[in-house]
Each structure stands twice: as structure tokens, then as C-alpha cells.
């Protein structure tokens, strides 16, 4: 069975890709480190470029051109836990990754997005949506801190 494209990411060769996994880790990868292929090449799975644990999968990939001071990364888990961390704290990551969010045993990271003070955040679970959340009321947390509940 062949893979298919789930997400298309547009990035410059000098951008940094932040690859968030289901286990809450984040790995940095410079786009110029990605293997190039021909027009007809099948490509390589991104998991082959990282040192992932056995059950770890890629949750989301963010392309960062510049680590802006007023931007944050907003993360949400399957159990409704959210965490917001300043983007600048992800600027100098180790190649083997760090834990971006501490997860409970039965939880997993669903998504991570870049946001700013002017952005709205919406969380949805079982067709129930909390909308109109602003990133400002959330206190940006250090990378090593545990997250808080987004909804109950």
C-alpha cells in the first residue's frame, strides 16, 4: 500500500522544521538537510530522518523562518490538555529532540501551531467547540513545565 500526502509545507532552505511527535517530543531539522530527489522519486518518510521511539509517530511539522519574540507554540493533546510556550525557546534544540509537553500515560499530542497575540484559538472535541480563545490569557510556559486543561 502506498503512502499519500497529508500535509504540504512550504519552506525556505534556511528554515527550521520543528517536528512534534505523538509522545510530546519536538525534533529540529533544517530544510537543507532533507534529501533531494528527482521529479519521479518516491521520497523518504520523515520518520527515517529522526530517532523516534518504537510507538512514536509524527503529530505535526511546523516550518519556522524566524524565531520571533512575540510568537508562541500552542499545543493540544487528545485529553484536552493545552500548553503554550514561547517560540524562541525552541530556537536551539538538540538534534535528538526534547520533551515539548509532559503527557499523562494515556495521552498523546494531537497538534501544535504557531500563534501570536492577534490570533484566536478554537478547540473541538466530539463536535463541541470552544471558540474565541485568545493566546494572551494563557501564560507562556517554559519547555519543561507541565500543561493545563484546555477543556474538561
PDB file of C-alpha atoms in Angstrom:
ATOM      1  CA  UNK A   1       0.000   0.000   0.000  1.00  0.00           C
ATOM      2  CA  UNK A   2       1.404   3.384  -0.967  1.00  0.00           C
ATOM      3  CA  UNK A   3       1.574   6.435   1.282  1.00  0.00           C
ATOM      4  CA  UNK A   4      -0.227   9.636   0.424  1.00  0.00           C
ATOM      5  CA  UNK A   5       0.423  13.294   1.175  1.00  0.00           C
ATOM      6  CA  UNK A   6      -1.345  14.517   4.313  1.00  0.00           C
ATOM      7  CA  UNK A   7       0.233  17.965   4.661  1.00  0.00           C
ATOM      8  CA  UNK A   8       2.106  20.265   2.318  1.00  0.00           C
ATOM      9  CA  UNK A   9       4.680  22.529   3.933  1.00  0.00           C
ATOM     10  CA  UNK A  10       6.244  25.442   2.082  1.00  0.00           C
ATOM     11  CA  UNK A  11       9.662  26.352   3.469  1.00  0.00           C
ATOM     12  CA  UNK A  12      12.885  28.093   2.510  1.00  0.00           C
ATOM     13  CA  UNK A  13      16.126  26.117   2.506  1.00  0.00           C
ATOM     14  CA  UNK A  14      17.247  28.070   5.585  1.00  0.00           C
ATOM     15  CA  UNK A  15      14.063  27.397   7.586  1.00  0.00           C
ATOM     16  CA  UNK A  16      13.937  25.076  10.569  1.00  0.00           C
ATOM     17  CA  UNK A  17      11.330  22.343  10.697  1.00  0.00           C
ATOM     18  CA  UNK A  18      10.042  21.621  14.184  1.00  0.00           C
ATOM     19  CA  UNK A  19       8.718  18.064  14.139  1.00  0.00           C
ATOM     20  CA  UNK A  20       6.337  17.311  17.006  1.00  0.00           C
ATOM     21  CA  UNK A  21       5.583  13.690  17.843  1.00  0.00           C
ATOM     22  CA  UNK A  22       2.653  11.944  19.467  1.00  0.00           C
ATOM     23  CA  UNK A  23       4.784  11.444  22.596  1.00  0.00           C
ATOM     24  CA  UNK A  24       5.190  15.221  23.084  1.00  0.00           C
ATOM     25  CA  UNK A  25       8.773  15.486  21.846  1.00  0.00           C
ATOM     26  CA  UNK A  26       9.997  18.018  19.315  1.00  0.00           C
ATOM     27  CA  UNK A  27      12.892  17.471  16.919  1.00  0.00           C
ATOM     28  CA  UNK A  28      14.588  20.220  14.880  1.00  0.00           C
ATOM     29  CA  UNK A  29      15.547  19.642  11.271  1.00  0.00           C
ATOM     30  CA  UNK A  30      16.990  22.192   8.865  1.00  0.00           C
ATOM     31  CA  UNK A  31      15.258  22.029   5.499  1.00  0.00           C
ATOM     32  CA  UNK A  32      18.587  21.906   3.666  1.00  0.00           C
ATOM     33  CA  UNK A  33      19.245  18.600   5.493  1.00  0.00           C
ATOM     34  CA  UNK A  34      16.274  16.968   3.762  1.00  0.00           C
ATOM     35  CA  UNK A  35      17.302  14.625   0.952  1.00  0.00           C
ATOM     36  CA  UNK A  36      16.583  15.903  -2.537  1.00  0.00           C
ATOM     37  CA  UNK A  37      15.014  13.697  -5.127  1.00  0.00           C
ATOM     38  CA  UNK A  38      14.052  13.733  -8.751  1.00  0.00           C
ATOM     39  CA  UNK A  39      10.612  14.543 -10.079  1.00  0.00           C
ATOM     40  CA  UNK A  40       9.719  10.855 -10.186  1.00  0.00           C
ATOM     41  CA  UNK A  41      11.386   9.818  -6.923  1.00  0.00           C
ATOM     42  CA  UNK A  42       9.194   8.221  -4.252  1.00  0.00           C
ATOM     43  CA  UNK A  43      10.847  10.137  -1.417  1.00  0.00           C
ATOM     44  CA  UNK A  44      11.628   9.074   2.140  1.00  0.00           C
ATOM     45  CA  UNK A  45       9.418   9.020   5.181  1.00  0.00           C
ATOM     46  CA  UNK A  46      10.276  11.791   7.629  1.00  0.00           C
ATOM     47  CA  UNK A  47      10.427   9.246  10.460  1.00  0.00           C
ATOM     48  CA  UNK A  48      13.530   7.794   8.789  1.00  0.00           C
ATOM     49  CA  UNK A  49      15.353  11.092   9.395  1.00  0.00           C
ATOM     50  CA  UNK A  50      14.676  11.116  13.146  1.00  0.00           C
ATOM     51  CA  UNK A  51      15.468   8.877  16.112  1.00  0.00           C
ATOM     52  CA  UNK A  52      11.877   8.106  17.128  1.00  0.00           C
ATOM     53  CA  UNK A  53      10.838   5.601  19.784  1.00  0.00           C
ATOM     54  CA  UNK A  54       9.022   2.463  18.640  1.00  0.00           C
ATOM     55  CA  UNK A  55       5.434   3.720  19.128  1.00  0.00           C
ATOM     56  CA  UNK A  56       6.196   7.384  18.419  1.00  0.00           C
ATOM     57  CA  UNK A  57       4.607   8.977  15.333  1.00  0.00           C
ATOM     58  CA  UNK A  58       4.794  12.449  13.807  1.00  0.00           C
ATOM     59  CA  UNK A  59       1.904  14.605  15.032  1.00  0.00           C
ATOM     60  CA  UNK A  60       2.699  17.825  13.176  1.00  0.00           C
ATOM     61  CA  UNK A  61       5.509  19.686  11.414  1.00  0.00           C
ATOM     62  CA  UNK A  62       5.988  23.452  11.688  1.00  0.00           C
ATOM     63  CA  UNK A  63       8.181  25.483   9.348  1.00  0.00           C
ATOM     64  CA  UNK A  64       9.975  28.306  11.167  1.00  0.00           C
ATOM     65  CA  UNK A  65      11.697  31.019   9.166  1.00  0.00           C
ATOM     66  CA  UNK A  66      12.473  33.260  12.115  1.00  0.00           C
ATOM     67  CA  UNK A  67      12.020  32.599  15.824  1.00  0.00           C
ATOM     68  CA  UNK A  68      10.022  35.753  16.550  1.00  0.00           C
ATOM     69  CA  UNK A  69       9.776  37.054  20.101  1.00  0.00           C
ATOM     70  CA  UNK A  70       6.011  37.677  20.046  1.00  0.00           C
ATOM     71  CA  UNK A  71       5.111  34.199  18.708  1.00  0.00           C
ATOM     72  CA  UNK A  72       4.261  31.122  20.729  1.00  0.00           C
ATOM     73  CA  UNK A  73       3.623  27.465  20.016  1.00  0.00           C
ATOM     74  CA  UNK A  74       0.229  26.284  21.203  1.00  0.00           C
ATOM     75  CA  UNK A  75      -0.011  22.528  21.810  1.00  0.00           C
ATOM     76  CA  UNK A  76      -3.105  20.404  22.459  1.00  0.00           C
ATOM     77  CA  UNK A  77      -3.456  16.760  23.468  1.00  0.00           C
ATOM     78  CA  UNK A  78      -6.152  14.127  22.992  1.00  0.00           C
ATOM     79  CA  UNK A  79      -7.229  14.531  26.654  1.00  0.00           C
ATOM     80  CA  UNK A  80      -7.773  18.292  26.244  1.00  0.00           C
ATOM     81  CA  UNK A  81      -4.550  19.433  27.859  1.00  0.00           C
ATOM     82  CA  UNK A  82      -3.063  22.574  26.325  1.00  0.00           C
ATOM     83  CA  UNK A  83       0.287  24.294  26.649  1.00  0.00           C
ATOM     84  CA  UNK A  84       1.654  27.484  25.185  1.00  0.00           C
ATOM     85  CA  UNK A  85       5.417  28.055  25.013  1.00  0.00           C
ATOM     86  CA  UNK A  86       7.396  30.939  23.559  1.00  0.00           C
ATOM     87  CA  UNK A  87       8.691  30.128  20.087  1.00  0.00           C
ATOM     88  CA  UNK A  88      12.173  31.416  20.965  1.00  0.00           C
ATOM     89  CA  UNK A  89      12.633  28.577  23.469  1.00  0.00           C
ATOM     90  CA  UNK A  90      12.713  26.154  20.523  1.00  0.00           C
ATOM     91  CA  UNK A  91      15.466  28.040  18.658  1.00  0.00           C
ATOM     92  CA  UNK A  92      18.460  25.971  19.821  1.00  0.00           C
ATOM     93  CA  UNK A  93      17.260  22.405  20.214  1.00  0.00           C
ATOM     94  CA  UNK A  94      19.417  19.312  20.389  1.00  0.00           C
ATOM     95  CA  UNK A  95      19.287  17.041  17.353  1.00  0.00           C
ATOM     96  CA  UNK A  96      17.859  14.186  19.425  1.00  0.00           C
ATOM     97  CA  UNK A  97      14.905  16.377  20.494  1.00  0.00           C
ATOM     98  CA  UNK A  98      13.391  17.486  23.784  1.00  0.00           C
ATOM     99  CA  UNK A  99      10.082  16.950  25.551  1.00  0.00           C
ATOM    100  CA  UNK A 100       7.929  19.903  24.495  1.00  0.00           C
ATOM    101  CA  UNK A 101       4.980  18.835  26.656  1.00  0.00           C
ATOM    102  CA  UNK A 102       4.704  16.356  29.513  1.00  0.00           C
ATOM    103  CA  UNK A 103       1.949  13.848  28.824  1.00  0.00           C
ATOM    104  CA  UNK A 104      -0.017  11.514  31.065  1.00  0.00           C
ATOM    105  CA  UNK A 105       0.355   7.806  30.365  1.00  0.00           C
ATOM    106  CA  UNK A 106      -2.835   7.532  28.273  1.00  0.00           C
ATOM    107  CA  UNK A 107      -2.498  10.870  26.456  1.00  0.00           C
ATOM    108  CA  UNK A 108      -0.896  11.902  23.142  1.00  0.00           C
ATOM    109  CA  UNK A 109      -0.107  15.154  21.380  1.00  0.00           C
ATOM    110  CA  UNK A 110      -2.651  15.940  18.665  1.00  0.00           C
ATOM    111  CA  UNK A 111      -1.403  19.220  17.219  1.00  0.00           C
ATOM    112  CA  UNK A 112       0.945  22.160  17.674  1.00  0.00           C
ATOM    113  CA  UNK A 113       0.563  25.504  15.921  1.00  0.00           C
ATOM    114  CA  UNK A 114       2.343  28.848  15.862  1.00  0.00           C
ATOM    115  CA  UNK A 115       0.220  31.691  17.159  1.00  0.00           C
ATOM    116  CA  UNK A 116       0.525  35.331  18.052  1.00  0.00           C
ATOM    117  CA  UNK A 117      -1.354  37.797  20.235  1.00  0.00           C
ATOM    118  CA  UNK A 118      -3.793  38.638  17.420  1.00  0.00           C
ATOM    119  CA  UNK A 119      -4.818  35.017  16.774  1.00  0.00           C
ATOM    120  CA  UNK A 120      -7.906  33.193  18.037  1.00  0.00           C
ATOM    121  CA  UNK A 121      -7.737  29.557  19.141  1.00  0.00           C
ATOM    122  CA  UNK A 122     -10.552  27.039  18.802  1.00  0.00           C
ATOM    123  CA  UNK A 123     -10.594  23.623  20.439  1.00  0.00           C
ATOM    124  CA  UNK A 124     -13.143  20.986  19.466  1.00  0.00           C
ATOM    125  CA  UNK A 125     -13.992  17.622  20.984  1.00  0.00           C
ATOM    126  CA  UNK A 126     -16.887  15.392  19.938  1.00  0.00           C
ATOM    127  CA  UNK A 127     -18.418  18.213  17.878  1.00  0.00           C
ATOM    128  CA  UNK A 128     -18.362  20.563  20.884  1.00  0.00           C
ATOM    129  CA  UNK A 129     -16.254  23.609  20.151  1.00  0.00           C
ATOM    130  CA  UNK A 130     -14.717  26.172  22.462  1.00  0.00           C
ATOM    131  CA  UNK A 131     -14.021  29.145  20.256  1.00  0.00           C
ATOM    132  CA  UNK A 132     -12.701  32.630  20.638  1.00  0.00           C
ATOM    133  CA  UNK A 133      -9.846  31.752  22.973  1.00  0.00           C
ATOM    134  CA  UNK A 134      -7.042  34.250  22.733  1.00  0.00           C
ATOM    135  CA  UNK A 135      -3.422  33.220  23.274  1.00  0.00           C
ATOM    136  CA  UNK A 136      -2.878  36.260  25.530  1.00  0.00           C
ATOM    137  CA  UNK A 137      -4.742  34.907  28.600  1.00  0.00           C
ATOM    138  CA  UNK A 138      -2.551  31.818  28.571  1.00  0.00           C
ATOM    139  CA  UNK A 139       0.731  32.321  30.344  1.00  0.00           C
ATOM    140  CA  UNK A 140       3.506  31.048  28.070  1.00  0.00           C
ATOM    141  CA  UNK A 141       5.226  28.179  29.862  1.00  0.00           C
ATOM    142  CA  UNK A 142       8.811  27.078  29.902  1.00  0.00           C
ATOM    143  CA  UNK A 143       9.514  23.996  27.815  1.00  0.00           C
ATOM    144  CA  UNK A 144       9.926  21.741  30.861  1.00  0.00           C
ATOM    145  CA  UNK A 145       6.671  22.721  32.637  1.00  0.00           C
ATOM    146  CA  UNK A 146       3.505  20.603  32.646  1.00  0.00           C
ATOM    147  CA  UNK A 147       0.481  21.865  30.717  1.00  0.00           C
ATOM    148  CA  UNK A 148      -3.016  22.792  31.914  1.00  0.00           C
ATOM    149  CA  UNK A 149      -6.518  21.623  30.968  1.00  0.00           C
ATOM    150  CA  UNK A 150      -7.984  23.248  27.843  1.00  0.00           C
ATOM    151  CA  UNK A 151     -11.451  21.869  28.481  1.00  0.00           C
ATOM    152  CA  UNK A 152     -12.962  19.362  30.860  1.00  0.00           C
TER     153      UNK A 152
END
